[in-house]
Amino acid sequence: MFFKDDDEAILLEFYLNEGQLSFSTEEEHTDKANRLMHYIRTMSGIEIWSLLKEHRVDFCDITTKNIPQFSDIQSIDKVLNIVESSVDGKLAYRNIGYFFNKDASEGAQHKYGENHYKLASSIGLVTVEKPYSVTPLYYAYLLNKRTQKKEIIAKLLLNIPIIQKILIESEKSFYNVPDLLYLYLSKSTARRRGSSIKQIINSICDIMPETERATMKKNIEWRYE
């Protein structure tokens, strides 16, 4: 795909900066988000990944905070609906968790809401900081057909640092994901977050060509201690 220099720069800024875009005005933010969504929608998953691999030295570091944990990747749209419907600027993690499980304790609701909100923020669809709200990229995402949204989410997930690391390493040889998780997390936490990582990898596999998909499925391993 042919890019203007500034279009490629917007793509790389998003994917090499954990889903964040810099801007001086809201108008600039909206323009960047619309252009980014256009290219994410029109590029294939392998085209985006091939571009990112050329800049692998600029991948963000993996930290305990940017390794995602969630229950169901399909919950992203529900989180987005909850956030968009909040108009008073006082949305809290517990409010989000409440909509998923009204009978859980407040602590459990807070943690559930936090995990799922952070997944949405990691792909740029909601803000990172308070007040929690949807972003211009979310409104660009909304304009897509329902059938396109699942694929777009998978493409957005390519910006998560640990996913980038796993995909890079598994192209060369067998790669055991738990061994990577153990560098940052306890064994029990690694198993919980590993389940989330596996959902993301499966989602990305679905948008890749057959050859790349087969390599991922063959080389990415999940052997826990």
Coordinates of C-alpha atoms in Angstrom, one line a residue:
M1 CA 0.0 0.0 0.0
F2 CA 1.2 3.5 -0.9
F3 CA 1.5 6.0 2.0
K4 CA 2.1 9.6 2.2
D5 CA 4.9 10.2 4.8
D6 CA 2.6 11.7 7.4
D7 CA 0.0 8.9 7.0
E8 CA 2.7 6.3 7.7
A9 CA 3.9 8.4 10.6
I10 CA 0.4 8.4 12.2
L11 CA 0.2 4.6 11.9
L12 CA 3.6 4.1 13.5
E13 CA 2.9 6.6 16.2
F14 CA -0.2 4.6 17.2
Y15 CA 1.4 1.2 17.0
L16 CA 4.7 2.1 18.6
N17 CA 3.2 4.2 21.4
E18 CA 0.7 1.8 23.0
G19 CA -2.3 3.1 21.1
Q20 CA -1.8 6.8 21.8
L21 CA -1.8 9.7 19.4
S22 CA -0.2 13.1 20.1
F23 CA -2.2 16.2 19.3
S24 CA -2.3 20.0 20.0
T25 CA -6.0 20.5 19.4
E26 CA -9.1 18.3 19.4
E27 CA -9.5 19.0 15.6
E28 CA -6.0 17.6 15.0
H29 CA -6.9 14.6 17.2
T30 CA -10.0 13.9 15.3
D31 CA -8.2 14.2 11.9
K32 CA -5.5 11.8 13.0
A33 CA -8.0 9.3 14.3
N34 CA -10.0 9.4 11.1
R35 CA -6.9 8.9 8.9
L36 CA -5.7 6.1 11.2
M37 CA -9.0 4.3 11.1
H38 CA -9.1 4.6 7.3
Y39 CA -5.8 2.8 6.9
I40 CA -6.5 0.2 9.6
R41 CA -9.8 -0.6 7.8
T42 CA -8.2 -0.8 4.3
M43 CA -4.9 -2.5 5.2
S44 CA -4.8 -6.2 5.8
G45 CA -3.5 -7.6 9.1
I46 CA -0.3 -8.8 7.4
E47 CA 0.3 -5.5 5.8
I48 CA 0.2 -3.7 9.1
W49 CA 2.3 -6.3 10.8
S50 CA 4.9 -6.2 8.0
L51 CA 5.2 -2.4 8.4
L52 CA 5.6 -2.8 12.2
K53 CA 8.4 -5.4 11.9
E54 CA 10.5 -2.9 10.0
H55 CA 10.4 -0.7 13.1
R56 CA 10.8 -3.5 15.7
V57 CA 13.7 -1.6 17.4
D58 CA 11.1 1.0 18.4
F59 CA 8.6 -1.4 20.1
C60 CA 7.7 -0.3 23.6
D61 CA 9.0 -2.2 26.5
I62 CA 6.9 -4.9 28.2
T63 CA 5.9 -4.0 31.7
T64 CA 3.6 -5.6 34.3
K65 CA 1.1 -2.8 33.7
N66 CA 0.8 -3.3 29.9
I67 CA 0.2 -7.1 29.9
P68 CA -3.5 -7.3 29.5
Q69 CA -5.9 -9.3 31.7
F70 CA -9.6 -9.7 30.9
S71 CA -12.3 -12.4 30.7
D72 CA -13.7 -12.1 27.2
I73 CA -12.3 -10.2 24.3
Q74 CA -15.9 -9.8 23.0
S75 CA -16.6 -7.5 25.9
I76 CA -14.8 -4.6 24.3
D77 CA -17.9 -3.3 22.6
K78 CA -19.9 -3.5 25.8
V79 CA -17.3 -1.5 27.7
L80 CA -17.4 1.1 24.9
N81 CA -21.2 1.4 25.1
I82 CA -21.0 1.9 28.9
V83 CA -18.3 4.5 28.6
E84 CA -20.1 6.4 25.8
S85 CA -23.4 6.5 27.8
S86 CA -21.7 8.1 30.8
V87 CA -22.2 11.8 30.4
D88 CA -21.3 13.2 33.9
G89 CA -17.6 12.6 33.7
K90 CA -17.7 10.6 36.9
L91 CA -17.4 7.1 35.5
A92 CA -15.4 4.7 37.7
Y93 CA -14.1 1.2 37.2
R94 CA -16.7 -0.2 39.6
N95 CA -19.5 1.3 37.5
I96 CA -18.2 -0.6 34.5
G97 CA -17.9 -3.8 36.5
Y98 CA -21.4 -3.4 37.8
F99 CA -22.9 -3.7 34.4
F100 CA -21.1 -7.0 33.9
N101 CA -21.9 -8.6 37.3
K102 CA -24.4 -6.8 39.4
D103 CA -24.1 -9.4 42.2
A104 CA -20.4 -9.3 42.7
S105 CA -18.7 -7.4 45.5
E106 CA -17.7 -3.8 45.0
G107 CA -14.0 -4.9 45.0
A108 CA -14.7 -7.5 42.3
Q109 CA -16.7 -5.1 40.2
H110 CA -13.8 -2.5 40.4
K111 CA -11.2 -5.1 39.3
Y112 CA -13.4 -6.4 36.5
G113 CA -14.2 -2.9 35.3
E114 CA -10.5 -1.8 35.5
N115 CA -9.2 -4.8 33.5
H116 CA -11.7 -4.4 30.7
Y117 CA -11.5 -0.6 30.5
K118 CA -7.7 -0.9 30.3
L119 CA -8.0 -3.3 27.4
A120 CA -10.1 -0.7 25.5
S121 CA -7.6 2.0 26.4
S122 CA -4.7 -0.1 25.2
I123 CA -6.1 0.0 21.7
G124 CA -6.9 3.7 21.8
L125 CA -10.7 3.6 21.9
V126 CA -11.0 5.2 25.4
T127 CA -8.9 7.6 27.3
V128 CA -6.1 6.4 29.6
E129 CA -6.6 9.0 32.3
K130 CA -9.7 10.4 34.0
P131 CA -12.2 11.5 33.1
Y132 CA -12.8 8.2 31.5
S133 CA -14.4 8.7 28.1
V134 CA -14.4 7.5 24.5
T135 CA -11.9 9.0 22.0
P136 CA -12.1 10.3 18.5
L137 CA -10.7 6.9 17.3
Y138 CA -13.8 5.3 18.9
Y139 CA -16.1 7.5 16.8
A140 CA -14.2 6.6 13.7
Y141 CA -14.5 2.9 14.7
L142 CA -18.3 3.3 15.1
L143 CA -18.6 4.2 11.4
N144 CA -17.6 0.7 10.4
K145 CA -20.0 -2.1 9.6
R146 CA -20.5 -4.7 12.4
T147 CA -18.9 -7.3 10.2
Q148 CA -15.7 -5.2 10.0
K149 CA -15.4 -4.4 13.7
K150 CA -14.1 -7.7 14.8
E151 CA -11.3 -7.6 12.3
I152 CA -10.5 -3.9 13.2
I153 CA -10.2 -4.8 16.9
A154 CA -7.7 -7.6 16.0
K155 CA -5.6 -5.2 14.0
L156 CA -5.7 -2.6 16.8
L157 CA -4.4 -5.3 19.2
L158 CA -1.2 -5.5 17.2
N159 CA 0.0 -2.5 19.2
I160 CA 0.3 -4.3 22.5
P161 CA 4.0 -4.7 23.4
I162 CA 3.9 -8.3 24.6
I163 CA 1.9 -9.4 21.5
Q164 CA 4.5 -7.8 19.3
K165 CA 7.2 -9.7 21.1
I166 CA 5.4 -13.0 20.8
L167 CA 4.8 -12.6 17.1
I168 CA 8.4 -11.6 16.4
E169 CA 9.9 -14.5 18.3
S170 CA 7.5 -17.1 17.0
E171 CA 8.4 -16.3 13.4
K172 CA 11.8 -17.8 14.1
S173 CA 11.1 -20.9 16.1
F174 CA 8.9 -22.4 18.8
Y175 CA 8.2 -19.9 21.5
N176 CA 6.7 -20.7 24.9
V177 CA 4.6 -17.7 26.0
P178 CA 4.5 -18.6 29.8
D179 CA 8.3 -18.4 29.9
L180 CA 8.0 -14.7 28.8
L181 CA 5.2 -14.1 31.3
Y182 CA 7.3 -15.5 34.2
L183 CA 9.8 -12.7 33.6
Y184 CA 7.2 -10.2 34.8
L185 CA 4.5 -12.0 36.8
S186 CA 4.0 -14.6 39.4
K187 CA 3.1 -18.1 38.2
S188 CA -0.5 -17.7 39.2
T189 CA -0.9 -14.3 37.6
A190 CA 1.0 -15.5 34.5
R191 CA -1.6 -18.2 34.0
R192 CA -4.5 -15.7 34.4
R193 CA -3.0 -13.2 32.0
G194 CA -1.9 -16.0 29.7
S195 CA -5.5 -16.8 29.0
S196 CA -6.1 -13.2 27.9
I197 CA -3.0 -13.2 25.7
K198 CA -4.1 -16.5 24.1
Q199 CA -7.5 -14.8 23.2
I200 CA -5.6 -11.9 21.5
I201 CA -3.3 -14.2 19.6
N202 CA -6.2 -16.3 18.3
S203 CA -8.0 -13.1 17.2
I204 CA -4.9 -12.0 15.3
C205 CA -4.4 -15.4 13.8
D206 CA -7.9 -15.1 12.3
I207 CA -6.9 -12.0 10.2
M208 CA -3.6 -13.4 8.9
P209 CA -3.0 -15.3 5.6
E210 CA -3.0 -19.1 5.9
T211 CA 0.8 -19.4 5.8
E212 CA 1.4 -16.9 8.7
R213 CA -1.6 -18.3 10.6
A214 CA -0.2 -21.8 10.4
T215 CA 3.2 -20.7 11.6
M216 CA 1.7 -18.9 14.6
K217 CA -0.4 -21.9 15.6
K218 CA 2.5 -24.3 15.2
N219 CA 5.2 -22.2 16.9
I220 CA 3.4 -20.4 19.8
E221 CA 3.3 -22.7 22.8
W222 CA 1.5 -22.5 26.1
R223 CA 3.4 -24.9 28.5
Y224 CA 3.0 -23.7 32.1
E225 CA 5.1 -24.9 35.0

